[in-house]
Tab-separated table of C-alpha atoms in Angstrom:
chain	number	residue	atom	x	y	z
A	1	GLU	CA	-10.442	-16.681	-6.271
A	2	ALA	CA	-9.959	-12.928	-6.674
A	3	GLN	CA	-6.278	-12.180	-6.640
A	4	VAL	CA	-3.332	-10.169	-7.844
A	5	THR	CA	-0.450	-12.378	-8.942
A	6	GLN	CA	3.128	-11.223	-9.163
A	7	ASN	CA	6.072	-13.114	-10.571
A	8	PRO	CA	8.719	-13.823	-9.604
A	9	ARG	CA	8.451	-13.681	-5.806
A	10	TYR	CA	12.204	-13.449	-5.397
A	11	LEU	CA	14.832	-12.246	-7.830
A	12	ILE	CA	18.558	-11.625	-7.560
A	13	THR	CA	20.135	-9.925	-10.550
A	14	VAL	CA	23.230	-7.986	-11.529
A	15	THR	CA	23.520	-4.292	-12.228
A	16	GLY	CA	22.445	-3.382	-15.736
A	17	LYS	CA	20.668	-6.599	-16.666
A	18	LYS	CA	17.148	-5.811	-17.848
A	19	LEU	CA	14.332	-7.477	-15.970
A	20	THR	CA	10.557	-7.577	-15.916
A	21	VAL	CA	8.283	-8.254	-12.978
A	22	THR	CA	4.862	-9.384	-14.080
A	23	CYS	CA	1.542	-8.530	-12.448
A	24	SER	CA	-1.837	-9.947	-13.336
A	25	GLN	CA	-5.278	-9.460	-11.761
A	26	ASN	CA	-8.464	-11.451	-12.340
A	27	MET	CA	-10.988	-8.947	-10.959
A	28	ASN	CA	-11.452	-6.849	-14.116
A	29	HIS	CA	-10.119	-3.810	-12.281
A	30	GLU	CA	-9.438	-0.653	-14.255
A	31	TYR	CA	-6.832	0.779	-11.909
A	32	MET	CA	-3.436	-0.830	-11.311
A	33	SER	CA	-0.300	0.462	-9.654
A	34	TRP	CA	3.192	-0.457	-8.538
A	35	TYR	CA	4.728	0.356	-5.167
A	36	ARG	CA	8.072	-0.198	-3.617
A	37	GLN	CA	8.427	-0.810	0.112
A	38	ASP	CA	11.613	0.128	1.919
A	39	PRO	CA	12.291	0.083	5.683
A	40	GLY	CA	11.287	3.364	7.276
A	41	LEU	CA	9.880	4.729	4.023
A	42	GLY	CA	6.613	2.843	3.795
A	43	LEU	CA	4.929	2.242	0.445
A	44	ARG	CA	5.860	4.618	-2.342
A	45	GLN	CA	4.048	4.608	-5.647
A	46	ILE	CA	6.174	4.061	-8.747
A	47	TYR	CA	3.640	4.133	-11.594
A	48	TYR	CA	-0.084	3.739	-11.977
A	49	SER	CA	-2.512	3.002	-14.769
A	50	MET	CA	-6.129	4.095	-14.926
A	51	ASN	CA	-6.953	1.812	-17.832
A	52	VAL	CA	-5.506	0.107	-20.917
A	53	GLU	CA	-2.861	2.270	-22.593
A	54	VAL	CA	-3.153	4.919	-19.849
A	55	THR	CA	-0.204	5.140	-17.469
A	56	ASP	CA	1.297	7.877	-15.335
A	57	LYS	CA	4.180	8.466	-12.975
A	58	GLY	CA	3.861	8.078	-9.248
A	59	ASP	CA	6.218	9.464	-6.643
A	60	VAL	CA	9.375	7.484	-7.515
A	61	PRO	CA	9.294	6.614	-11.243
A	62	GLU	CA	12.995	7.076	-12.068
A	63	GLY	CA	14.580	3.909	-13.444
A	64	TYR	CA	11.283	2.127	-14.094
A	65	LYS	CA	8.953	1.611	-17.029
A	66	VAL	CA	5.490	0.116	-17.252
A	67	SER	CA	3.020	-0.851	-19.941
A	68	ARG	CA	-0.691	-1.629	-19.945
A	69	LYS	CA	-1.565	-3.414	-23.170
A	70	GLU	CA	-4.238	-5.581	-21.567
A	71	LYS	CA	-6.573	-4.779	-18.721
A	72	ARG	CA	-5.430	-7.669	-16.547
A	73	ASN	CA	-1.641	-7.214	-16.894
A	74	PHE	CA	0.657	-4.441	-15.708
A	75	PRO	CA	4.344	-5.408	-15.935
A	76	LEU	CA	7.119	-3.417	-14.276
A	77	ILE	CA	10.289	-3.087	-16.316
A	78	LEU	CA	13.736	-2.206	-15.043
A	79	GLU	CA	15.835	-1.622	-18.141
A	80	SER	CA	19.135	-1.108	-16.319
A	81	PRO	CA	18.721	-2.075	-12.666
A	82	SER	CA	20.965	-0.500	-10.062
A	83	PRO	CA	21.613	-1.489	-6.423
A	84	ASN	CA	19.385	1.353	-5.154
A	85	GLN	CA	16.457	-0.462	-6.734
A	86	THR	CA	16.905	-3.331	-4.303
A	87	SER	CA	13.525	-3.367	-2.614
A	88	LEU	CA	10.235	-5.154	-2.033
A	89	TYR	CA	7.798	-4.444	-4.839
A	90	PHE	CA	4.017	-4.677	-4.743
A	91	CYS	CA	1.462	-4.531	-7.489
A	92	ALA	CA	-2.072	-3.444	-6.597
A	93	SER	CA	-5.394	-3.138	-8.381
A	94	SER	CA	-8.766	-1.540	-7.684
A	95	THR	CA	-11.919	-0.509	-9.457
A	96	ARG	CA	-12.022	3.013	-10.826
A	97	GLN	CA	-14.388	3.983	-8.044
A	98	GLY	CA	-12.158	2.291	-5.519
A	99	PRO	CA	-11.646	2.495	-2.828
A	100	GLU	CA	-10.135	-0.813	-1.737
A	101	ALA	CA	-6.771	-1.689	-3.273
A	102	PHE	CA	-5.908	-5.378	-3.617
A	103	PHE	CA	-2.211	-6.160	-3.343
A	104	GLY	CA	-0.115	-8.968	-4.723
A	105	GLN	CA	2.208	-11.058	-2.564
A	106	GLY	CA	5.242	-8.966	-3.393
A	107	THR	CA	8.502	-9.409	-5.279
A	108	ARG	CA	11.723	-9.138	-3.363
A	109	LEU	CA	14.366	-7.829	-5.749
A	110	THR	CA	18.073	-7.716	-5.001
A	111	VAL	CA	20.415	-5.965	-7.445
A	112	VAL	CA	24.114	-6.694	-6.894
B	1	GLN	CA	3.195	18.098	-1.279
B	2	GLN	CA	0.749	15.390	-0.335
B	3	GLN	CA	1.870	13.543	2.765
B	4	VAL	CA	0.480	11.293	5.424
B	5	LYS	CA	2.469	11.345	8.639
B	6	GLN	CA	2.195	8.225	10.791
B	7	SER	CA	3.397	7.567	14.331
B	8	PRO	CA	4.810	5.756	16.152
B	9	GLN	CA	7.196	3.825	13.911
B	10	SER	CA	7.024	0.823	16.224
B	11	LEU	CA	4.892	-0.215	19.146
B	12	ILE	CA	5.103	-3.014	21.698
B	13	VAL	CA	2.120	-3.871	23.883
B	14	GLN	CA	1.108	-6.743	26.077
B	15	LYS	CA	-1.781	-8.992	25.219
B	16	GLY	CA	-5.030	-7.256	26.080
B	17	GLY	CA	-3.535	-3.782	25.722
B	18	ILE	CA	-4.926	-1.067	23.435
B	19	PRO	CA	-2.342	0.081	20.910
B	20	ILE	CA	-3.075	3.397	19.224
B	21	ILE	CA	-1.560	4.472	15.908
B	22	ASN	CA	-1.903	8.063	14.779
B	23	CYS	CA	-1.899	9.663	11.352
B	24	ALA	CA	-2.129	13.214	10.071
B	25	TYR	CA	-2.751	14.477	6.564
B	26	GLU	CA	-2.479	17.814	4.800
B	27	ASN	CA	-4.631	17.693	1.681
B	28	THR	CA	-8.275	18.428	2.392
B	29	ALA	CA	-9.231	16.877	-0.961
B	30	PHE	CA	-8.709	13.385	0.452
B	31	ASP	CA	-12.059	11.662	0.823
B	32	TYR	CA	-11.249	8.179	2.048
B	33	PHE	CA	-8.963	7.035	4.831
B	34	PRO	CA	-8.133	3.321	4.908
B	35	TRP	CA	-5.910	1.312	7.176
B	36	TYR	CA	-3.982	-1.619	5.755
B	37	GLN	CA	-2.536	-4.527	7.704
B	38	GLN	CA	0.527	-6.385	6.488
B	39	PHE	CA	1.876	-9.664	7.824
B	40	PRO	CA	5.460	-10.748	7.068
B	41	GLY	CA	5.789	-12.147	3.561
B	42	LYS	CA	2.369	-10.884	2.508
B	43	GLY	CA	0.991	-7.905	0.702
B	44	PRO	CA	-0.984	-5.255	2.593
B	45	ALA	CA	-4.683	-5.960	2.988
B	46	LEU	CA	-7.490	-3.542	3.774
B	47	LEU	CA	-8.393	-3.678	7.468
B	48	ILE	CA	-10.881	-0.859	8.003
B	49	ALA	CA	-11.634	2.486	6.404
B	50	ILE	CA	-13.540	5.694	7.083
B	51	ARG	CA	-14.877	8.669	5.142
B	52	PRO	CA	-14.470	12.208	6.523
B	53	ASP	CA	-18.170	12.704	7.242
B	54	VAL	CA	-17.951	10.134	10.051
B	55	SER	CA	-16.079	10.658	13.329
B	56	GLU	CA	-15.733	7.028	14.336
B	57	LYS	CA	-16.031	3.595	12.794
B	58	LYS	CA	-15.789	0.296	14.583
B	59	GLU	CA	-15.313	-3.177	13.121
B	60	GLY	CA	-14.802	-5.869	15.699
B	61	ARG	CA	-11.822	-4.922	17.858
B	62	PHE	CA	-10.626	-2.249	15.427
B	63	THR	CA	-11.795	1.376	15.675
B	64	ILE	CA	-10.929	4.404	13.590
B	65	SER	CA	-11.326	7.820	15.172
B	66	PHE	CA	-11.407	10.736	12.747
B	67	ASN	CA	-10.944	14.448	13.513
B	68	LYS	CA	-11.657	16.393	10.350
B	69	SER	CA	-10.829	19.829	11.756
B	70	ALA	CA	-7.443	18.658	12.999
B	71	LYS	CA	-6.852	16.547	9.868
B	72	GLN	CA	-5.944	13.583	12.028
B	73	PHE	CA	-7.139	10.017	12.347
B	74	SER	CA	-6.129	7.087	14.481
B	75	LEU	CA	-6.486	3.332	14.771
B	76	HIS	CA	-7.279	1.698	18.106
B	77	ILE	CA	-7.042	-2.047	18.605
B	78	MET	CA	-9.059	-3.232	21.586
B	79	ASP	CA	-8.001	-6.318	23.552
B	80	SER	CA	-4.956	-6.801	21.329
B	81	GLN	CA	-3.813	-10.346	20.600
B	82	PRO	CA	-0.464	-11.823	19.493
B	83	GLY	CA	-2.102	-12.484	16.111
B	84	ASP	CA	-2.458	-8.718	15.655
B	85	SER	CA	1.337	-8.430	15.424
B	86	ALA	CA	1.876	-6.910	11.986
B	87	THR	CA	2.753	-3.698	10.199
B	88	TYR	CA	-0.083	-1.194	9.920
B	89	PHE	CA	-0.277	1.500	7.283
B	90	CYS	CA	-2.659	4.403	7.304
B	91	ALA	CA	-3.486	5.950	3.961
B	92	ALA	CA	-5.401	8.799	2.423
B	93	GLN	CA	-7.122	8.642	-0.918
B	94	GLY	CA	-8.513	11.276	-3.246
B	95	GLY	CA	-9.077	10.812	-6.973
B	96	THR	CA	-6.252	8.660	-8.304
B	97	ALA	CA	-3.939	9.387	-5.374
B	98	LEU	CA	-3.528	6.805	-2.611
B	99	ILE	CA	-0.865	8.069	-0.225
B	100	PHE	CA	0.477	5.794	2.501
B	101	GLY	CA	2.035	6.591	5.832
B	102	LYS	CA	5.399	5.038	6.590
B	103	GLY	CA	3.946	2.243	8.662
B	104	THR	CA	3.885	1.117	12.286
B	105	THR	CA	5.259	-2.243	13.328
B	106	LEU	CA	3.121	-3.604	16.144
B	107	SER	CA	4.263	-6.408	18.393
B	108	VAL	CA	1.803	-7.901	20.875
B	109	SER	CA	3.485	-10.039	23.492
B	110	SER	CA	1.729	-12.883	25.211
């Protein structure tokens, strides 16, 4: 089954404790991205990657890091999480030509 | 700045009604305009999409109307059902950019 898998689905952590949210896709897609979803703000892109070892900032990259060492994986790293990063996070993938983006199930992160 | 403005923020209709969600964009370089549907606890999923050389596209009960000169597009849901209750996002895509509107929460009452 074609899918984008995120882990964990739910995470509660404390301010400053480094965490990683994993994302994996099995569709051999070149393009992957991370979004955060907040009430009234819609989906805002954090980072995207056009292929292995190629990443770039989206609209709200502050406080986040990503890496793309393998085509199928695109982890999101919060090195020092803060409460304003409490949000619902989605990973998405698509072919280079697009246009359809396939989304994961989401990770609900709470930073206290 | 690239933006996609979506309205209304929320919408309540009765079963059988025709909710309409509107979006406007600024960047004429966008060449693909998808709508995504999101149910609670799920990720967004592509519902229907249109390219700017077409003024209307229909898939089942869902129709996109596109006005290139006005840089506006809208989603119409015919004969709406309680199962259509969800959050709908319009988006505009061009190159590597996929810009989403802020979403419309639709509630269809039975």
